[in-house]
Coordinates of C-alpha atoms in Angstrom, one line a residue:
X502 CA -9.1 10.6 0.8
X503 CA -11.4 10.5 3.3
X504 CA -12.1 6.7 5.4
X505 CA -15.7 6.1 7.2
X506 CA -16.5 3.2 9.6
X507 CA -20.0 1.9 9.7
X508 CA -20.7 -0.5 12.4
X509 CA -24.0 -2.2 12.7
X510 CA -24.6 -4.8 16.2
X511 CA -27.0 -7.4 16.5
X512 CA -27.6 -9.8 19.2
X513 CA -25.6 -12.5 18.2
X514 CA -22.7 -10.5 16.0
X515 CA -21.6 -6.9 15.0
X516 CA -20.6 -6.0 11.5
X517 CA -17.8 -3.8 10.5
X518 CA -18.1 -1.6 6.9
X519 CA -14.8 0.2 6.4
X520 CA -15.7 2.8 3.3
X521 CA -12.9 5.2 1.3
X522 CA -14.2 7.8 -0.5
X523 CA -17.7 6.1 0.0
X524 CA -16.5 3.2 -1.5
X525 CA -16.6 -0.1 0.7
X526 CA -13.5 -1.6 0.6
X527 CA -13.0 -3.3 3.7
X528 CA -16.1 -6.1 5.6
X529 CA -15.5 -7.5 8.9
X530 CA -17.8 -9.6 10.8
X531 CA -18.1 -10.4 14.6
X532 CA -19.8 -13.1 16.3
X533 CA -20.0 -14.0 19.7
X534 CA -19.1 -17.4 20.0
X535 CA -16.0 -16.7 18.2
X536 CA -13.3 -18.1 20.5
X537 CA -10.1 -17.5 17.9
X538 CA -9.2 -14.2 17.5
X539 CA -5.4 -13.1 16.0
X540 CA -3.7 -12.0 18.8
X541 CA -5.1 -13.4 21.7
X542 CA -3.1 -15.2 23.9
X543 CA -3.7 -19.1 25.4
X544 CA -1.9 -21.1 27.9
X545 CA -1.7 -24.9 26.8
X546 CA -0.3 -27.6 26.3
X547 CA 1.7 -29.3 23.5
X548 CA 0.2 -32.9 22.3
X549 CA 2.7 -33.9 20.2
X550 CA 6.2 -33.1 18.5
X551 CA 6.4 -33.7 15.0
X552 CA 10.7 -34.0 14.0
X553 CA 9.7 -34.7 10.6
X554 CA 7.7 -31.1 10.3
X555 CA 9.9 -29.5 12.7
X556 CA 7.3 -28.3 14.6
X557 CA 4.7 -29.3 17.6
X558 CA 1.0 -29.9 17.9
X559 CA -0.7 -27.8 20.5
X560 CA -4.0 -28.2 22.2
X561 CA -5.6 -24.7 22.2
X562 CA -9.6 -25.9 22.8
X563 CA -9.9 -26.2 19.3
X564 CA -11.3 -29.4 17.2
X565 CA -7.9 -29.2 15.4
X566 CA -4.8 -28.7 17.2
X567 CA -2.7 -26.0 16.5
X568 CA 0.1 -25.8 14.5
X569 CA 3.7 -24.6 16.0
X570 CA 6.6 -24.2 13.9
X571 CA 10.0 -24.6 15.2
X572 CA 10.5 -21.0 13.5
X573 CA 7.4 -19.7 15.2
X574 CA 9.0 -20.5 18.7
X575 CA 11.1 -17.3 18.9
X576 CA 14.1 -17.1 19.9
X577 CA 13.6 -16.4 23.5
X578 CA 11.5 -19.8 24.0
X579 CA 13.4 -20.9 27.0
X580 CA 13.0 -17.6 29.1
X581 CA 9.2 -17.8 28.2
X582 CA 9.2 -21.3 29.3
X583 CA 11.0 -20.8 32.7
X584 CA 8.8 -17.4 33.5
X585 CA 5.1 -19.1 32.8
X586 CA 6.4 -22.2 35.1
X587 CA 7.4 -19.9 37.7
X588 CA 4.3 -17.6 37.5
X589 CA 1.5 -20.6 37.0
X590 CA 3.5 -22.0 40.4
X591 CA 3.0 -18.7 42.4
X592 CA 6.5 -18.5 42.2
X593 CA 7.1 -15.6 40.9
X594 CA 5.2 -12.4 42.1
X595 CA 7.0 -9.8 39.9
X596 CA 5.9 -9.6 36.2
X597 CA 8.1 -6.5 35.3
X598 CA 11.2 -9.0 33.4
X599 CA 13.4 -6.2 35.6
X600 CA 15.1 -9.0 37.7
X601 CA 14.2 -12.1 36.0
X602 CA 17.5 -13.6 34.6
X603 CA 16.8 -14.7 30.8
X604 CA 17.9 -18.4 29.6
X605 CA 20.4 -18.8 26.7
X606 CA 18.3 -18.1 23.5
X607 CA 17.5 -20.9 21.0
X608 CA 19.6 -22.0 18.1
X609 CA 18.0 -20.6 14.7
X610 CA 17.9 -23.9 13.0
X611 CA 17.4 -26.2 15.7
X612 CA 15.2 -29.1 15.8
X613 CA 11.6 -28.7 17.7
X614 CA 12.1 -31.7 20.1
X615 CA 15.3 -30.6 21.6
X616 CA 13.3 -27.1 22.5
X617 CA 10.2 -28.8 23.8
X618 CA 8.4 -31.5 24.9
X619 CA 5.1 -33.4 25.1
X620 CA 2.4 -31.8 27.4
X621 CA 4.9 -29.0 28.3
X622 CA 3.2 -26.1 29.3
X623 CA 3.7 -22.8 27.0
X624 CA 1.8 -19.7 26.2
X625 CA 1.2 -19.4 22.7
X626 CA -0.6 -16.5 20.2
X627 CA -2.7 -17.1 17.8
X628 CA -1.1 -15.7 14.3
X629 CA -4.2 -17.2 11.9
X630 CA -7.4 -18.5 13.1
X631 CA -8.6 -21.9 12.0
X632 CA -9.4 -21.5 8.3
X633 CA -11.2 -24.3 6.3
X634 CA -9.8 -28.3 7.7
X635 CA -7.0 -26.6 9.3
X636 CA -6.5 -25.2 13.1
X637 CA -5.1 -22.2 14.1
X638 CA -1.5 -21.5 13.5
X639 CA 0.4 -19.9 16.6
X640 CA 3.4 -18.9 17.9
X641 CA 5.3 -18.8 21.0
X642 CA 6.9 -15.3 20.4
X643 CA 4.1 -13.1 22.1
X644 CA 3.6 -9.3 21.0
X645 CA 1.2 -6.8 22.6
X646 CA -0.3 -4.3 19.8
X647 CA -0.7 -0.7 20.9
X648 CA -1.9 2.5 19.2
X649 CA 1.5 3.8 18.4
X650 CA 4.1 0.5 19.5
X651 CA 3.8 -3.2 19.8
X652 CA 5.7 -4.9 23.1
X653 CA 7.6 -7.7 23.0
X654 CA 8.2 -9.4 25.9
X655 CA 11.8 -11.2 26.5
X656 CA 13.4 -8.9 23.9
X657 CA 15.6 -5.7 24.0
X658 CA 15.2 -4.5 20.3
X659 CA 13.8 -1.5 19.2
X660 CA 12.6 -1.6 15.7
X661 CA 10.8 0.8 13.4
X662 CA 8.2 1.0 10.7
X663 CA 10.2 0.9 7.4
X664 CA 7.0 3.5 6.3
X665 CA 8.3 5.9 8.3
X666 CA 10.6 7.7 5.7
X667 CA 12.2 10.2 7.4
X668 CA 15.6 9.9 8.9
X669 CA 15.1 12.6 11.4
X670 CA 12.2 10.8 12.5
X671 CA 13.3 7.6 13.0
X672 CA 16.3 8.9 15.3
X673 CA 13.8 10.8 17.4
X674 CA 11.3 8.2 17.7
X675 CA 14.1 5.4 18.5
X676 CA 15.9 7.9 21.4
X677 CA 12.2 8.7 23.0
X678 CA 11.6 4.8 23.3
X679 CA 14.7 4.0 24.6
X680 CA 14.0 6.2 27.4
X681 CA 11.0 4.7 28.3
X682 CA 12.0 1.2 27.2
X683 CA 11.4 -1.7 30.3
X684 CA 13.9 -3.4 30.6
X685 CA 13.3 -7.5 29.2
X686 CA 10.8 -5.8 26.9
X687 CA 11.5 -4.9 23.2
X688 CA 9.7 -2.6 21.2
X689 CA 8.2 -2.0 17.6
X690 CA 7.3 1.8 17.2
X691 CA 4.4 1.8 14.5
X692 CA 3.9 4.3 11.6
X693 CA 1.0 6.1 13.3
X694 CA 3.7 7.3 16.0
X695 CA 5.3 9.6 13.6
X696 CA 5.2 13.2 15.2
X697 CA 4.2 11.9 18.6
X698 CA 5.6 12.8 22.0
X699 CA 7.3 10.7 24.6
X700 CA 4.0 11.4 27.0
X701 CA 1.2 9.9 24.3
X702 CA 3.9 7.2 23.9
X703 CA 4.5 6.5 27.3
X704 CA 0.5 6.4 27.8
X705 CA 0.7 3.6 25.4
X706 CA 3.4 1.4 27.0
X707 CA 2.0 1.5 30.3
X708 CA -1.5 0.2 29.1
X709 CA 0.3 -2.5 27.1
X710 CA 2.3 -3.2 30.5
X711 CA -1.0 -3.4 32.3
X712 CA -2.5 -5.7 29.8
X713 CA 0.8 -8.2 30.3
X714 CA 0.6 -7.8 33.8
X715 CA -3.4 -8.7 33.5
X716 CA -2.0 -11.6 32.2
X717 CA 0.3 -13.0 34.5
X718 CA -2.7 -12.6 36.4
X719 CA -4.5 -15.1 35.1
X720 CA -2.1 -17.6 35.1
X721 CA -2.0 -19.1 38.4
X722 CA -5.5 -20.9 38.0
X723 CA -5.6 -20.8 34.6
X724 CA -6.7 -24.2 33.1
X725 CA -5.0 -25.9 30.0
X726 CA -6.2 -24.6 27.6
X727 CA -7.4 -21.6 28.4
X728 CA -7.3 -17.9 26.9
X729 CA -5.4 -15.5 29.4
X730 CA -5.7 -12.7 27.2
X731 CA -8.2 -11.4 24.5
X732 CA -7.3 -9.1 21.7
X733 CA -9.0 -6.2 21.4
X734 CA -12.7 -6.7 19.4
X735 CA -12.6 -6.0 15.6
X736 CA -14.0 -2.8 16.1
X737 CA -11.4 -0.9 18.3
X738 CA -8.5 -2.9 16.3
X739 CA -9.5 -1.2 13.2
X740 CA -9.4 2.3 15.0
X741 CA -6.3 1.4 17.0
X742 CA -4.7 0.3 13.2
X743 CA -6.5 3.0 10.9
X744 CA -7.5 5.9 12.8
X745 CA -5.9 9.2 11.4
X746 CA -6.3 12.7 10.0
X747 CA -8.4 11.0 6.7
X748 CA -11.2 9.3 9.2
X749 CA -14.0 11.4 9.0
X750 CA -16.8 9.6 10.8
X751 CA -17.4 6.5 12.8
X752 CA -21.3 5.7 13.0
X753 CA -22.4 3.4 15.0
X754 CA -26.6 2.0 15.8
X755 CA -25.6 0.7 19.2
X756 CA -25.9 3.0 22.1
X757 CA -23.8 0.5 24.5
X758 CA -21.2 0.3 21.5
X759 CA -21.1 3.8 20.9
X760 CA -20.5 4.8 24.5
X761 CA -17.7 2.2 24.3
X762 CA -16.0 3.4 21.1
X763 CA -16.6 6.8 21.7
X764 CA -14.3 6.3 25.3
X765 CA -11.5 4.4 23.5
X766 CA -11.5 7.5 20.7
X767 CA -11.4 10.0 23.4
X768 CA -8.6 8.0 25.4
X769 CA -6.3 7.6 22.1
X770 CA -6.8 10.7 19.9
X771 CA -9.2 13.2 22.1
X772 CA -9.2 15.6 19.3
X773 CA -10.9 12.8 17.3
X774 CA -14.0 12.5 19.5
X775 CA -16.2 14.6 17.6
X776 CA -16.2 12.0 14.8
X777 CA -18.3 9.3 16.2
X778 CA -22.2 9.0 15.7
X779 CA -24.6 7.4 17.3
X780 CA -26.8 6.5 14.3
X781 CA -30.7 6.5 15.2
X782 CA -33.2 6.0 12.7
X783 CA -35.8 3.5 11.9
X784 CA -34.0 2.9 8.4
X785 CA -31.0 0.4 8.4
X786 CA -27.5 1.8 9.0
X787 CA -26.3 -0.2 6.3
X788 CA -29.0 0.8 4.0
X789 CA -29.1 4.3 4.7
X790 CA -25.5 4.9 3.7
X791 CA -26.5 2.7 0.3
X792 CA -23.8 -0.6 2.3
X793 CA -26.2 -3.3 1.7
X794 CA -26.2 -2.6 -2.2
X795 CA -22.5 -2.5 -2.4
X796 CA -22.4 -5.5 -0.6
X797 CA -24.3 -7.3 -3.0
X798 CA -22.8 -6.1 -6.2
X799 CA -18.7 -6.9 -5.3
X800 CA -19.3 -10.1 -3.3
X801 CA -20.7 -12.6 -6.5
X802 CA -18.4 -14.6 -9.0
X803 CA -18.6 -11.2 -11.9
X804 CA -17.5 -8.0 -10.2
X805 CA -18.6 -5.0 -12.4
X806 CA -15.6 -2.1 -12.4
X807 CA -16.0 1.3 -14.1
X808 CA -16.5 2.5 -17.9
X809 CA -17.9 -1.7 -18.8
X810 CA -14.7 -3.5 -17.4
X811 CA -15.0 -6.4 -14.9
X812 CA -13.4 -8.9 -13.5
X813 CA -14.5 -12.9 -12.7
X814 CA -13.1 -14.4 -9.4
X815 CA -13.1 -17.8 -9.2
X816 CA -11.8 -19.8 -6.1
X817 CA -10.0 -23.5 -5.6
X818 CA -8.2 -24.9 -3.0
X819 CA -4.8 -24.0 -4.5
X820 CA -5.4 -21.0 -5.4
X821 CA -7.3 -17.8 -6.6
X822 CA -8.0 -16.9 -10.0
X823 CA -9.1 -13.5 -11.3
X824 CA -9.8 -13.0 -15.5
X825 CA -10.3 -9.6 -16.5
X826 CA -12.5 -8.6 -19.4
X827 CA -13.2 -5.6 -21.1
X828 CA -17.1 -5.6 -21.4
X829 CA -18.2 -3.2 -23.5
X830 CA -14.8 -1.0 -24.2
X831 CA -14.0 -2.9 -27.0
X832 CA -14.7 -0.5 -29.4
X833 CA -14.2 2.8 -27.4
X834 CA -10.3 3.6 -28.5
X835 CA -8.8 3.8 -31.4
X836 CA -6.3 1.8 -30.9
X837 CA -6.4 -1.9 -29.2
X838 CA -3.2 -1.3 -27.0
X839 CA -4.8 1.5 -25.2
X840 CA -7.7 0.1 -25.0
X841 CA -6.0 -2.9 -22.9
X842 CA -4.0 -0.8 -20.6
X843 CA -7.1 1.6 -19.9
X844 CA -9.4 -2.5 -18.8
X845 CA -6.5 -3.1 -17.1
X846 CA -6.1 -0.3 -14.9
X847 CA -9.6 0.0 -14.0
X848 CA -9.3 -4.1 -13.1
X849 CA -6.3 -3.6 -11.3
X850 CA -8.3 -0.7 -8.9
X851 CA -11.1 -2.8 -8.3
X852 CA -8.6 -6.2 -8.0
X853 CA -6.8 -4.5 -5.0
X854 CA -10.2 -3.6 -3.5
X855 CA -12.0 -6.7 -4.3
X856 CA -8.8 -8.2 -2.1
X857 CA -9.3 -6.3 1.1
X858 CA -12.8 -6.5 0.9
X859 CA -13.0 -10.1 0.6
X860 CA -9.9 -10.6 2.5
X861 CA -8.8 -13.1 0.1
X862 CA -5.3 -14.7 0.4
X863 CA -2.7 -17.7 -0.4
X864 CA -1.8 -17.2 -4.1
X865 CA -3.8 -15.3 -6.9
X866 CA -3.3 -15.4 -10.3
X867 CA -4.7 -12.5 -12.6
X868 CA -4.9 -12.8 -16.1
X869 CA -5.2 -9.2 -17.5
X870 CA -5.7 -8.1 -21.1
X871 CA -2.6 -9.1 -22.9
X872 CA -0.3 -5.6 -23.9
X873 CA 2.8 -5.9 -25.8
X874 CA 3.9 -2.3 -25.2
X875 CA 6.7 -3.4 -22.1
X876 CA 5.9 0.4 -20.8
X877 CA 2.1 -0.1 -20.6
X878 CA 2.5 -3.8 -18.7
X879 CA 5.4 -1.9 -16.2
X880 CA 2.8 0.9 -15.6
X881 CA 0.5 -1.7 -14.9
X882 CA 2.5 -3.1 -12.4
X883 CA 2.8 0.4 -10.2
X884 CA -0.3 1.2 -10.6
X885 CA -1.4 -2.3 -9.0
X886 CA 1.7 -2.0 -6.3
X887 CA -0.1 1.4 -5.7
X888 CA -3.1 0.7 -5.1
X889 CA -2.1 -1.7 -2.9
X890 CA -0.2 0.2 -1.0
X891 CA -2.1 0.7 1.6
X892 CA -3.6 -3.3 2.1
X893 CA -2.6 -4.1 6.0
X894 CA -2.0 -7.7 4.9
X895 CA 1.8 -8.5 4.0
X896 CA 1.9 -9.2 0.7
X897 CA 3.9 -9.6 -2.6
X898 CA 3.0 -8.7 -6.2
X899 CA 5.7 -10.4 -9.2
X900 CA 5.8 -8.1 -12.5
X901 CA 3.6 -9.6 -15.5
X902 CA 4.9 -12.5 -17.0
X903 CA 5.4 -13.0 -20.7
X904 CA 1.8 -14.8 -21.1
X905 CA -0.1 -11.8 -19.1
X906 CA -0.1 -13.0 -16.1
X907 CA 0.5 -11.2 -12.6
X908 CA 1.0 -13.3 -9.7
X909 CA 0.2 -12.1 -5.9
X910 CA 0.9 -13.7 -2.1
X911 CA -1.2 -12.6 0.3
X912 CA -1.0 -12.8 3.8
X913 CA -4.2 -14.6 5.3
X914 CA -4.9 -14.6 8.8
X915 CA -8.7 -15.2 8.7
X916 CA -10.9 -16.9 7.1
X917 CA -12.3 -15.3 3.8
X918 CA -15.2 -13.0 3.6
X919 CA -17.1 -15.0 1.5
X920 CA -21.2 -13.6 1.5
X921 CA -24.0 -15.4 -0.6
X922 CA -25.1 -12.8 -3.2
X923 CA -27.2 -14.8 -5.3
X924 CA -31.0 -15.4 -4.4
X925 CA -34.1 -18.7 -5.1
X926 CA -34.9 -17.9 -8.7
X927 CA -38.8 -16.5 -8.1
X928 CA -39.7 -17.8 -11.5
X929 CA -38.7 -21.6 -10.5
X930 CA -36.8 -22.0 -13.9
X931 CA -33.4 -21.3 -13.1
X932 CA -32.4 -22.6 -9.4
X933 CA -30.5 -19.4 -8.5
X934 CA -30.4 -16.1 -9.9
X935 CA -28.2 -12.9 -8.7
X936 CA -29.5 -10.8 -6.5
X937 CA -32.1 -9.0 -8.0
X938 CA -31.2 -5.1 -6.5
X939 CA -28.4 -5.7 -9.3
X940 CA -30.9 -5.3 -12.1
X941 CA -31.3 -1.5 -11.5
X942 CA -27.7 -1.2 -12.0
X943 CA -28.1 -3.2 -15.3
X944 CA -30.9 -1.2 -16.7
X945 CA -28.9 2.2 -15.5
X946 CA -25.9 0.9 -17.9
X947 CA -27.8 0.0 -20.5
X948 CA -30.0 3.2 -20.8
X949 CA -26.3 5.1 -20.4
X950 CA -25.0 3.9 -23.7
X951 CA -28.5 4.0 -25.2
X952 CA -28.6 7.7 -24.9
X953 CA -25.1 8.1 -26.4
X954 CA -26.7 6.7 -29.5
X955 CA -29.7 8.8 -29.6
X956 CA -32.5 7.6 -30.3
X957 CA -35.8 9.6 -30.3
X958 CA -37.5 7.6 -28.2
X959 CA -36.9 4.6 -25.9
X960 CA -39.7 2.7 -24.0
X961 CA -38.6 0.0 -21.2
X962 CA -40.7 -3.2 -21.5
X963 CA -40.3 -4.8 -17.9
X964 CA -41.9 -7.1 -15.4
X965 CA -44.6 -5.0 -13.4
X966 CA -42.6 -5.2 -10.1
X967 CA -39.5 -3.4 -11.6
X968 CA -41.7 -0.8 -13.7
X969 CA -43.3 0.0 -10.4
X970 CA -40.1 -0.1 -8.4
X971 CA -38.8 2.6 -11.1
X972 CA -41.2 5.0 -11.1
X973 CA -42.6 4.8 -7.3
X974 CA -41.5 7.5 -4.8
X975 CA -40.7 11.1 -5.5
X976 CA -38.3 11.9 -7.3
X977 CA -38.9 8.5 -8.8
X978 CA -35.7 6.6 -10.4
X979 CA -37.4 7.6 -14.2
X980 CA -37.8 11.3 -13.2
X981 CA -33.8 11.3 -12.3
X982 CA -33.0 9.4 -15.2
X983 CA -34.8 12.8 -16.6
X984 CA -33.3 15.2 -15.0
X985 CA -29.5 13.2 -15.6
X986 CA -30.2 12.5 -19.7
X987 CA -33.0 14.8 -20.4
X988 CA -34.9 12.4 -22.2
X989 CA -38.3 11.3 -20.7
X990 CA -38.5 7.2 -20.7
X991 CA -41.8 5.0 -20.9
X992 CA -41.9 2.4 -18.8
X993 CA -44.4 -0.3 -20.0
X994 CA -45.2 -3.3 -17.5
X995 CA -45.5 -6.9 -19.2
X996 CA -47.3 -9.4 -17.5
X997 CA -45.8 -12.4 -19.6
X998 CA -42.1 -11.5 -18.6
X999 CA -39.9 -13.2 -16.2
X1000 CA -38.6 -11.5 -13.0
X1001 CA -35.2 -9.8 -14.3
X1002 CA -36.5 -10.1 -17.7
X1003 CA -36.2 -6.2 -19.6
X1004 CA -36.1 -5.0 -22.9
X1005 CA -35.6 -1.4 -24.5
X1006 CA -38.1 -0.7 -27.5
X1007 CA -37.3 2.0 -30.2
X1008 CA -39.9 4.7 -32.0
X1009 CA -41.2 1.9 -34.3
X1010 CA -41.8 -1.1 -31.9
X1011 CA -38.7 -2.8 -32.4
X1012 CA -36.2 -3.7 -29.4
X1013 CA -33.0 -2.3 -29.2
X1014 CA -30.2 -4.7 -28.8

């Protein structure tokens, strides 16, 4: 398994391709007006406390308020309170929590106006940036994200990744932080710090303590509202979050961005350097490494999967749903129930990429081929919970119900990816069309299971920019369907045919269907 990260800048954003075995299953985009980042940290003030909602409306600098749940407050709220009043006054010099006394924490099911008040002061995190209507959701309970541990402020736990499996390891990992715990901070030891020493861990917590210290900084002559602390850009939170022994290459076509990843990489795994690229070449990153094509066949409503299968995504403001459909496998298996569980597990690969890659969340709803053999639909199910496995998002899959169905929760923080694949229809007939690179694939499917059937001879009948798109260049897309089939195609350009418009012709003139 082997993960590459493609990063192509602009002037006015930076894109992000994560790829797994040279398939792209994860798109991030950057801009630089974007003010609402998860994890960054603003100082602000509450508008208004809603009893009814238990929770609080706080002004962050966005159109839409943000929302703050009396469960979002954490339970340390008054502590947090009494430091940032202190520290904004220039009362309070020492940002360690060594000699700060903590407040009584707050009751667990209490009510949001008995913990704050209107146009209190109180530094919140955003936890989902504004997505659709809505504005960002946040919370009060502040954590600092490292390589290998996460600091919480105004806490004394030590937790651990539950995907660290070993017992042994847990025990070591939990004695080595303890050492080097702060006091008033607690800590979350993440599932990269598995076979780490106290010294790389160590290294971590002190930049995290710099970061809070940063700050406290700011606070003094902060403005309401105001961001005090930025997380890190999307870039070095994927490597922070992903980077391991399976990352194989980070290219990047900026030099300024290169020389900046490339320091972060040395500073957090050193052995690691070696791996990022400054890409320099007068072709697109993206196209070069064939991103811009995948890109524009998994982002439309139909989403092609392997051997026929594929799968249509539509979207409504409840809720996603996903129908699989077996394309051409129909008639490929003797018998119909393995022909079902063979759609389905190719749908249920590209489903759990399609939902990282789009970054999809809320509810979805699948409705895969229906199998009455209860082993097939629970082999289903762990090949789905699989494949999912390694998603970052928190989510929850239910086992298929009796109709089919299989229903998924996904953690969304952002808003979706969500990229227009389909282009002006050059013919003027049909408003929109899909994006025409997609034809290729078509005609490569379609000359596939023509060659199974063998025919003697097959001529392509196709609108003259395709025929000389297929056989310009050397070697030419004909001479590697050639060299792949051994069987020689004509292509024949027609003048009278629409844009996307192909046929296959047989020995005696007559098109194949």
């Amino acid at each position: 398994m082997n993960y590459e990260l493609f990063i192509r800048s602009s002037s006015s954003e930076v894109d992000f391709a994560l790829l797994k075995d040279g398939k792209l299953i994860e798109l991030h985009k950057e801009e630089d007006d974007s003010e609402f980042a998860v994890g960054d940290v603003f100082i602000a003030k509450t508008r208004k406390t809603v009893p009814g909602l238990n929770a609080a409306f706080v002004n962050v600098g966005y159109e839409k308020d943000g929302f703050l749940h009396y469960q979002d407050l954490g339970p340390q709220l008054p502590s947090l309170l009494k430091f940032t009043k202190l520290v904004s006054t220039g009362k309070l010099k020492d940002y360690s929590l060594k000699n700060f006394p903590f407040e009584k924490d707050i009751d667990k099911n209490g009510k949001i106006n008995e913990a704050i008040k209107s146009n209190q002061s109180i530094l919140v995190q955003i936890v989902k940036e504004p997505i659709s209507t809505k504005g960002p959701r946040i919370s009060s309970e502040l954590s600092l994200a490292g390589r290998y541990i996460v600091l919480v402020p105004f806490s004394d736990r030590v937790s651990i990744s539950q995907k660290i499996e070993s017992k042994e390891e847990k025990e070591r990992l939990k004695r080595l932080v303890q050492s080097i715990r702060p006091k008033g901070f607690g800590v979350i030891i993440r599932t990269v710090a598995e076979g780490k020493k106290v010294a790389e861990l160590d290294k971590d917590l002190q930049n995290l303590l710099d970061r809070w210290s940063a700050m406290c900084k700011k606070l003094q002559n902060a403005h309401h509202p105001s961001k005090v602390m930025s997380e890190m850009n999307r870039g070095l939170s994927l490597i922070r979050d992903l980077l391991n022994d399976s990352f194989t290459a980070i290219h990047i076509d900026d030099e300024a961005l290169y020389l900046k990843i490339k320091d972060y990489v040395h500073e957090v795994a050193p052995q690691k350097e070696s791996i990022v690229k400054l890409y320099d070449s007068k072709v697109p990153i993206f196209e070069k490494f064939g991103i811009e094509r995948q890109i524009k066949t998994s982002f439309g409503r139909t989403v092609s999967g392997s051997k026929g299968a594929y799968l249509v995504i539509e979207h409504t403001e409840a809720l996603h749903v996903v129908d699989v459909n077996s394309g051409n496998r129909s008639n490929k298996s003797d018998s119909q129930e393995a022909t079902a569980l063979e759609v389905n597990i190719i749908a249920a690969t590209e489903l759990a990429r399609q939902l990282r890659l789009r970054d999809m969340g809320g509810i979805i709803v699948v409705d895969f081929i229906d199998m009455s053999n209860p082993n097939h639909r629970k082999q289903l199910f762990n090949h789905l919970r699989d494949e999912m496995k390694d998603d970052r998002a928190k989510h929850k899959i239910l086992p298929p119900s009796k109709f089919g169905l299989i229903q998924i929760t996904r953690q969304r923080v952002r808003p979706e990816m969500n990229i227009k694949t389909r282009e002006l229809d050059p013919n003027g007939e049909a408003g929109e069309i899909e994006a025409p690179i997609l034809i290729i694939d078509r005609i490569n499917a379609d000359l596939k299971r023509l060659i199974k059937k063998d025919y003697k001879k097959i001529t392509l009948n196709t609108h003259p920019f395709i025929a000389a798109f297929l056989i310009k260049g050397f070697p030419s897309i004909r001479s590697k369907w050639f060299l792949e089939h051994k069987k020689w195609v004509k292509i024949q350009p027609r003048d009278a045919y629409t844009y996307l418009e192909y046929h296959f012709i047989d020995k005696d003139g007559k098109e194949i269907k």
